[in-house]
């Protein structure tokens, strides 16, 4: 018999994972879709954001203030990195971009170890966000995870307004469809690139800061998230913010529900120990099965940017 409470809780966990993944993947899809730069070091901004949030929270004693200071800190840091390490790659081919940004991952991971040390750090959930709340009778869910979802949805809404309703958003959308035309009308594409890169880094840093109270803040923590983000933008469509949002939610739900229910499902046919070990592993594989399926039927993704070929 299905446990309705477990279904609801796992669905909420999937939504929370999906929204956090969207914050991370949105910037990556903009950088790849508009700047045509494969930035494997995007996960480093997730890590840097988590470390900044931890540090600023310790200094100020306020998690909200620490998170607020993280945004401009990541913005400035990303502009510096873009100027020094990323802008020379704009004219390079993808292989050179992959090699250079992979090297940047190693550099930033070691820099973090030097500055903050190799041991993991933790951010305590603020008292006013600790505990759980009853959503519906019988369903209890942590307040902080609900807050993460609310913040993520608010940022997604603001990002939609920026992309769809502002002049900068018009330039970004035009750049995603035809970068040469944007340059031809006299727009400083390098400045646009810098702003897009910084925006993507801030979104990743915000996701890292929000994840700090849930996961251990440690060097290299953004590397695994990068893999999920790459799957997200492939499924959603490179350069598509809408595609990244729906793909991230879909992947989050698939991962959470798969991990939550596959062990019990497999236990009906296999010994419990084997089912408990195989269930989460198969649940993780499901997202890659989804990616392969989407690539087979829609190589351009579920929500491709207009003007981008498959």
PDB file of C-alpha atoms in Angstrom, residues 58-225:
ATOM      1  CA  UNK A  58      29.860  33.913  11.650  1.00  0.00           C
ATOM      2  CA  UNK A  59      30.940  37.538  11.495  1.00  0.00           C
ATOM      3  CA  UNK A  60      27.485  39.100  11.754  1.00  0.00           C
ATOM      4  CA  UNK A  61      25.682  36.462  13.789  1.00  0.00           C
ATOM      5  CA  UNK A  62      22.787  36.649  11.327  1.00  0.00           C
ATOM      6  CA  UNK A  63      22.161  34.093   8.601  1.00  0.00           C
ATOM      7  CA  UNK A  64      19.988  36.454   6.559  1.00  0.00           C
ATOM      8  CA  UNK A  65      22.577  39.225   6.714  1.00  0.00           C
ATOM      9  CA  UNK A  66      25.309  36.721   5.864  1.00  0.00           C
ATOM     10  CA  UNK A  67      23.328  35.521   2.862  1.00  0.00           C
ATOM     11  CA  UNK A  68      22.705  39.117   1.818  1.00  0.00           C
ATOM     12  CA  UNK A  69      26.415  39.915   1.924  1.00  0.00           C
ATOM     13  CA  UNK A  70      27.169  36.757  -0.048  1.00  0.00           C
ATOM     14  CA  UNK A  71      25.424  38.080  -3.161  1.00  0.00           C
ATOM     15  CA  UNK A  72      27.630  41.163  -3.760  1.00  0.00           C
ATOM     16  CA  UNK A  73      30.727  39.222  -2.656  1.00  0.00           C
ATOM     17  CA  UNK A  74      30.113  36.520  -5.260  1.00  0.00           C
ATOM     18  CA  UNK A  75      29.286  39.193  -7.844  1.00  0.00           C
ATOM     19  CA  UNK A  76      32.634  40.953  -7.359  1.00  0.00           C
ATOM     20  CA  UNK A  77      34.551  37.674  -7.198  1.00  0.00           C
ATOM     21  CA  UNK A  78      32.944  36.416 -10.409  1.00  0.00           C
ATOM     22  CA  UNK A  79      33.744  39.622 -12.292  1.00  0.00           C
ATOM     23  CA  UNK A  80      37.378  39.293 -11.252  1.00  0.00           C
ATOM     24  CA  UNK A  81      37.518  35.643 -12.337  1.00  0.00           C
ATOM     25  CA  UNK A  82      35.727  36.459 -15.588  1.00  0.00           C
ATOM     26  CA  UNK A  83      38.190  39.200 -16.409  1.00  0.00           C
ATOM     27  CA  UNK A  84      41.294  37.156 -15.570  1.00  0.00           C
ATOM     28  CA  UNK A  85      40.431  33.594 -16.534  1.00  0.00           C
ATOM     29  CA  UNK A  86      37.226  33.425 -18.604  1.00  0.00           C
ATOM     30  CA  UNK A  87      37.319  36.328 -21.071  1.00  0.00           C
ATOM     31  CA  UNK A  88      40.461  34.977 -22.808  1.00  0.00           C
ATOM     32  CA  UNK A  89      38.452  31.827 -23.587  1.00  0.00           C
ATOM     33  CA  UNK A  90      35.702  33.551 -25.575  1.00  0.00           C
ATOM     34  CA  UNK A  91      37.567  33.102 -28.844  1.00  0.00           C
ATOM     35  CA  UNK A  92      38.797  29.581 -28.040  1.00  0.00           C
ATOM     36  CA  UNK A  93      37.221  26.305 -29.054  1.00  0.00           C
ATOM     37  CA  UNK A  94      35.279  24.132 -26.625  1.00  0.00           C
ATOM     38  CA  UNK A  95      38.135  21.745 -25.917  1.00  0.00           C
ATOM     39  CA  UNK A  96      40.334  24.591 -24.721  1.00  0.00           C
ATOM     40  CA  UNK A  97      37.467  25.965 -22.627  1.00  0.00           C
ATOM     41  CA  UNK A  98      36.935  22.569 -20.993  1.00  0.00           C
ATOM     42  CA  UNK A  99      40.624  22.153 -20.184  1.00  0.00           C
ATOM     43  CA  UNK A 100      41.032  25.709 -18.896  1.00  0.00           C
ATOM     44  CA  UNK A 101      37.911  25.706 -16.710  1.00  0.00           C
ATOM     45  CA  UNK A 102      38.773  22.254 -15.358  1.00  0.00           C
ATOM     46  CA  UNK A 103      42.104  23.706 -14.301  1.00  0.00           C
ATOM     47  CA  UNK A 104      40.209  26.596 -12.727  1.00  0.00           C
ATOM     48  CA  UNK A 105      38.208  24.088 -10.655  1.00  0.00           C
ATOM     49  CA  UNK A 106      41.433  22.642  -9.256  1.00  0.00           C
ATOM     50  CA  UNK A 107      42.830  26.098  -8.545  1.00  0.00           C
ATOM     51  CA  UNK A 108      39.710  27.334  -6.747  1.00  0.00           C
ATOM     52  CA  UNK A 109      39.360  24.120  -4.723  1.00  0.00           C
ATOM     53  CA  UNK A 110      42.933  24.450  -3.511  1.00  0.00           C
ATOM     54  CA  UNK A 111      42.486  28.171  -2.840  1.00  0.00           C
ATOM     55  CA  UNK A 112      39.488  27.386  -0.656  1.00  0.00           C
ATOM     56  CA  UNK A 113      41.531  24.802   1.247  1.00  0.00           C
ATOM     57  CA  UNK A 114      44.244  27.395   1.845  1.00  0.00           C
ATOM     58  CA  UNK A 115      41.840  30.130   2.995  1.00  0.00           C
ATOM     59  CA  UNK A 116      39.278  28.099   4.981  1.00  0.00           C
ATOM     60  CA  UNK A 117      41.119  24.853   5.628  1.00  0.00           C
ATOM     61  CA  UNK A 118      40.381  21.297   4.481  1.00  0.00           C
ATOM     62  CA  UNK A 119      37.792  20.487   7.166  1.00  0.00           C
ATOM     63  CA  UNK A 120      34.098  20.814   6.460  1.00  0.00           C
ATOM     64  CA  UNK A 121      32.129  23.725   7.931  1.00  0.00           C
ATOM     65  CA  UNK A 122      28.509  24.010   8.962  1.00  0.00           C
ATOM     66  CA  UNK A 123      25.950  26.785   9.202  1.00  0.00           C
ATOM     67  CA  UNK A 124      23.336  26.417  11.896  1.00  0.00           C
ATOM     68  CA  UNK A 125      19.758  26.948  10.803  1.00  0.00           C
ATOM     69  CA  UNK A 126      18.460  30.148  12.478  1.00  0.00           C
ATOM     70  CA  UNK A 127      16.075  29.545  15.362  1.00  0.00           C
ATOM     71  CA  UNK A 128      13.215  31.248  13.529  1.00  0.00           C
ATOM     72  CA  UNK A 129      13.672  28.840  10.596  1.00  0.00           C
ATOM     73  CA  UNK A 130      14.330  25.723  12.665  1.00  0.00           C
ATOM     74  CA  UNK A 131      11.760  23.086  13.409  1.00  0.00           C
ATOM     75  CA  UNK A 132       8.912  21.828  11.280  1.00  0.00           C
ATOM     76  CA  UNK A 133       5.421  22.905  10.366  1.00  0.00           C
ATOM     77  CA  UNK A 134       2.297  20.913   9.641  1.00  0.00           C
ATOM     78  CA  UNK A 135       1.367  21.430   6.000  1.00  0.00           C
ATOM     79  CA  UNK A 136      -1.710  19.254   6.067  1.00  0.00           C
ATOM     80  CA  UNK A 137      -2.902  16.885   8.794  1.00  0.00           C
ATOM     81  CA  UNK A 138      -0.288  14.197   9.230  1.00  0.00           C
ATOM     82  CA  UNK A 139       2.353  15.853   7.014  1.00  0.00           C
ATOM     83  CA  UNK A 140       5.199  17.619   8.846  1.00  0.00           C
ATOM     84  CA  UNK A 141       7.911  19.379   6.874  1.00  0.00           C
ATOM     85  CA  UNK A 142      11.003  21.429   7.875  1.00  0.00           C
ATOM     86  CA  UNK A 143      10.469  25.180   7.838  1.00  0.00           C
ATOM     87  CA  UNK A 144      13.909  25.849   6.384  1.00  0.00           C
ATOM     88  CA  UNK A 145      13.313  23.655   3.333  1.00  0.00           C
ATOM     89  CA  UNK A 146      10.012  25.445   2.705  1.00  0.00           C
ATOM     90  CA  UNK A 147      11.902  28.735   2.985  1.00  0.00           C
ATOM     91  CA  UNK A 148      14.441  27.515   0.420  1.00  0.00           C
ATOM     92  CA  UNK A 149      11.605  26.742  -1.985  1.00  0.00           C
ATOM     93  CA  UNK A 150      10.011  30.144  -1.433  1.00  0.00           C
ATOM     94  CA  UNK A 151      13.309  31.985  -2.008  1.00  0.00           C
ATOM     95  CA  UNK A 152      14.022  29.909  -5.104  1.00  0.00           C
ATOM     96  CA  UNK A 153      10.592  30.580  -6.584  1.00  0.00           C
ATOM     97  CA  UNK A 154      10.942  34.305  -5.855  1.00  0.00           C
ATOM     98  CA  UNK A 155      14.337  34.395  -7.589  1.00  0.00           C
ATOM     99  CA  UNK A 156      12.885  32.435 -10.519  1.00  0.00           C
ATOM    100  CA  UNK A 157      10.100  35.012 -10.826  1.00  0.00           C
ATOM    101  CA  UNK A 158      12.552  37.908 -10.695  1.00  0.00           C
ATOM    102  CA  UNK A 159      14.735  36.195 -13.280  1.00  0.00           C
ATOM    103  CA  UNK A 160      11.712  35.749 -15.540  1.00  0.00           C
ATOM    104  CA  UNK A 161      10.887  39.444 -15.235  1.00  0.00           C
ATOM    105  CA  UNK A 162      14.509  40.343 -15.999  1.00  0.00           C
ATOM    106  CA  UNK A 163      14.700  38.098 -19.059  1.00  0.00           C
ATOM    107  CA  UNK A 164      11.207  38.688 -20.451  1.00  0.00           C
ATOM    108  CA  UNK A 165      10.349  42.265 -19.433  1.00  0.00           C
ATOM    109  CA  UNK A 166      13.528  44.364 -19.453  1.00  0.00           C
ATOM    110  CA  UNK A 167      15.849  45.767 -22.096  1.00  0.00           C
ATOM    111  CA  UNK A 168      18.758  43.747 -20.729  1.00  0.00           C
ATOM    112  CA  UNK A 169      16.583  40.665 -20.984  1.00  0.00           C
ATOM    113  CA  UNK A 170      15.819  41.523 -24.595  1.00  0.00           C
ATOM    114  CA  UNK A 171      19.550  41.690 -25.323  1.00  0.00           C
ATOM    115  CA  UNK A 172      20.093  38.385 -23.527  1.00  0.00           C
ATOM    116  CA  UNK A 173      17.323  36.691 -25.506  1.00  0.00           C
ATOM    117  CA  UNK A 174      18.620  38.146 -28.730  1.00  0.00           C
ATOM    118  CA  UNK A 175      22.123  36.975 -27.879  1.00  0.00           C
ATOM    119  CA  UNK A 176      20.851  33.462 -27.260  1.00  0.00           C
ATOM    120  CA  UNK A 177      19.284  33.399 -30.727  1.00  0.00           C
ATOM    121  CA  UNK A 178      21.762  35.409 -32.795  1.00  0.00           C
ATOM    122  CA  UNK A 179      24.863  36.780 -31.107  1.00  0.00           C
ATOM    123  CA  UNK A 180      26.264  38.241 -34.331  1.00  0.00           C
ATOM    124  CA  UNK A 181      23.174  40.415 -34.804  1.00  0.00           C
ATOM    125  CA  UNK A 182      23.547  41.800 -31.276  1.00  0.00           C
ATOM    126  CA  UNK A 183      27.109  42.814 -32.066  1.00  0.00           C
ATOM    127  CA  UNK A 184      26.037  44.267 -35.415  1.00  0.00           C
ATOM    128  CA  UNK A 185      23.621  46.761 -33.815  1.00  0.00           C
ATOM    129  CA  UNK A 186      26.421  48.219 -31.697  1.00  0.00           C
ATOM    130  CA  UNK A 187      25.850  46.560 -28.320  1.00  0.00           C
ATOM    131  CA  UNK A 188      29.008  45.946 -26.283  1.00  0.00           C
ATOM    132  CA  UNK A 189      28.839  42.167 -26.229  1.00  0.00           C
ATOM    133  CA  UNK A 190      31.811  41.875 -23.861  1.00  0.00           C
ATOM    134  CA  UNK A 191      29.975  43.933 -21.242  1.00  0.00           C
ATOM    135  CA  UNK A 192      26.879  41.787 -21.732  1.00  0.00           C
ATOM    136  CA  UNK A 193      29.032  38.688 -21.341  1.00  0.00           C
ATOM    137  CA  UNK A 194      30.483  39.977 -18.075  1.00  0.00           C
ATOM    138  CA  UNK A 195      27.037  40.743 -16.660  1.00  0.00           C
ATOM    139  CA  UNK A 196      25.651  37.367 -17.741  1.00  0.00           C
ATOM    140  CA  UNK A 197      28.605  35.546 -16.217  1.00  0.00           C
ATOM    141  CA  UNK A 198      28.271  37.475 -12.942  1.00  0.00           C
ATOM    142  CA  UNK A 199      24.502  36.878 -12.851  1.00  0.00           C
ATOM    143  CA  UNK A 200      25.027  33.158 -13.322  1.00  0.00           C
ATOM    144  CA  UNK A 201      27.700  33.101 -10.622  1.00  0.00           C
ATOM    145  CA  UNK A 202      25.437  34.976  -8.175  1.00  0.00           C
ATOM    146  CA  UNK A 203      22.626  32.476  -8.733  1.00  0.00           C
ATOM    147  CA  UNK A 204      25.025  29.584  -8.122  1.00  0.00           C
ATOM    148  CA  UNK A 205      26.468  31.311  -5.051  1.00  0.00           C
ATOM    149  CA  UNK A 206      22.980  31.935  -3.674  1.00  0.00           C
ATOM    150  CA  UNK A 207      22.145  28.267  -4.150  1.00  0.00           C
ATOM    151  CA  UNK A 208      25.327  27.344  -2.290  1.00  0.00           C
ATOM    152  CA  UNK A 209      24.558  29.738   0.547  1.00  0.00           C
ATOM    153  CA  UNK A 210      21.052  28.323   0.914  1.00  0.00           C
ATOM    154  CA  UNK A 211      22.421  24.778   0.888  1.00  0.00           C
ATOM    155  CA  UNK A 212      24.952  25.565   3.624  1.00  0.00           C
ATOM    156  CA  UNK A 213      22.674  24.741   6.588  1.00  0.00           C
ATOM    157  CA  UNK A 214      21.682  21.411   4.986  1.00  0.00           C
ATOM    158  CA  UNK A 215      24.955  20.084   3.589  1.00  0.00           C
ATOM    159  CA  UNK A 216      28.523  20.222   4.810  1.00  0.00           C
ATOM    160  CA  UNK A 217      30.415  23.190   3.349  1.00  0.00           C
ATOM    161  CA  UNK A 218      33.617  21.673   1.968  1.00  0.00           C
ATOM    162  CA  UNK A 219      36.083  22.024  -0.920  1.00  0.00           C
ATOM    163  CA  UNK A 220      34.754  20.582  -4.162  1.00  0.00           C
ATOM    164  CA  UNK A 221      31.132  20.556  -2.992  1.00  0.00           C
ATOM    165  CA  UNK A 222      29.972  22.072  -6.282  1.00  0.00           C
ATOM    166  CA  UNK A 223      31.442  19.370  -8.504  1.00  0.00           C
ATOM    167  CA  UNK A 224      28.600  16.862  -8.141  1.00  0.00           C
ATOM    168  CA  UNK A 225      25.975  19.588  -8.525  1.00  0.00           C
TER     169      UNK A 225
END
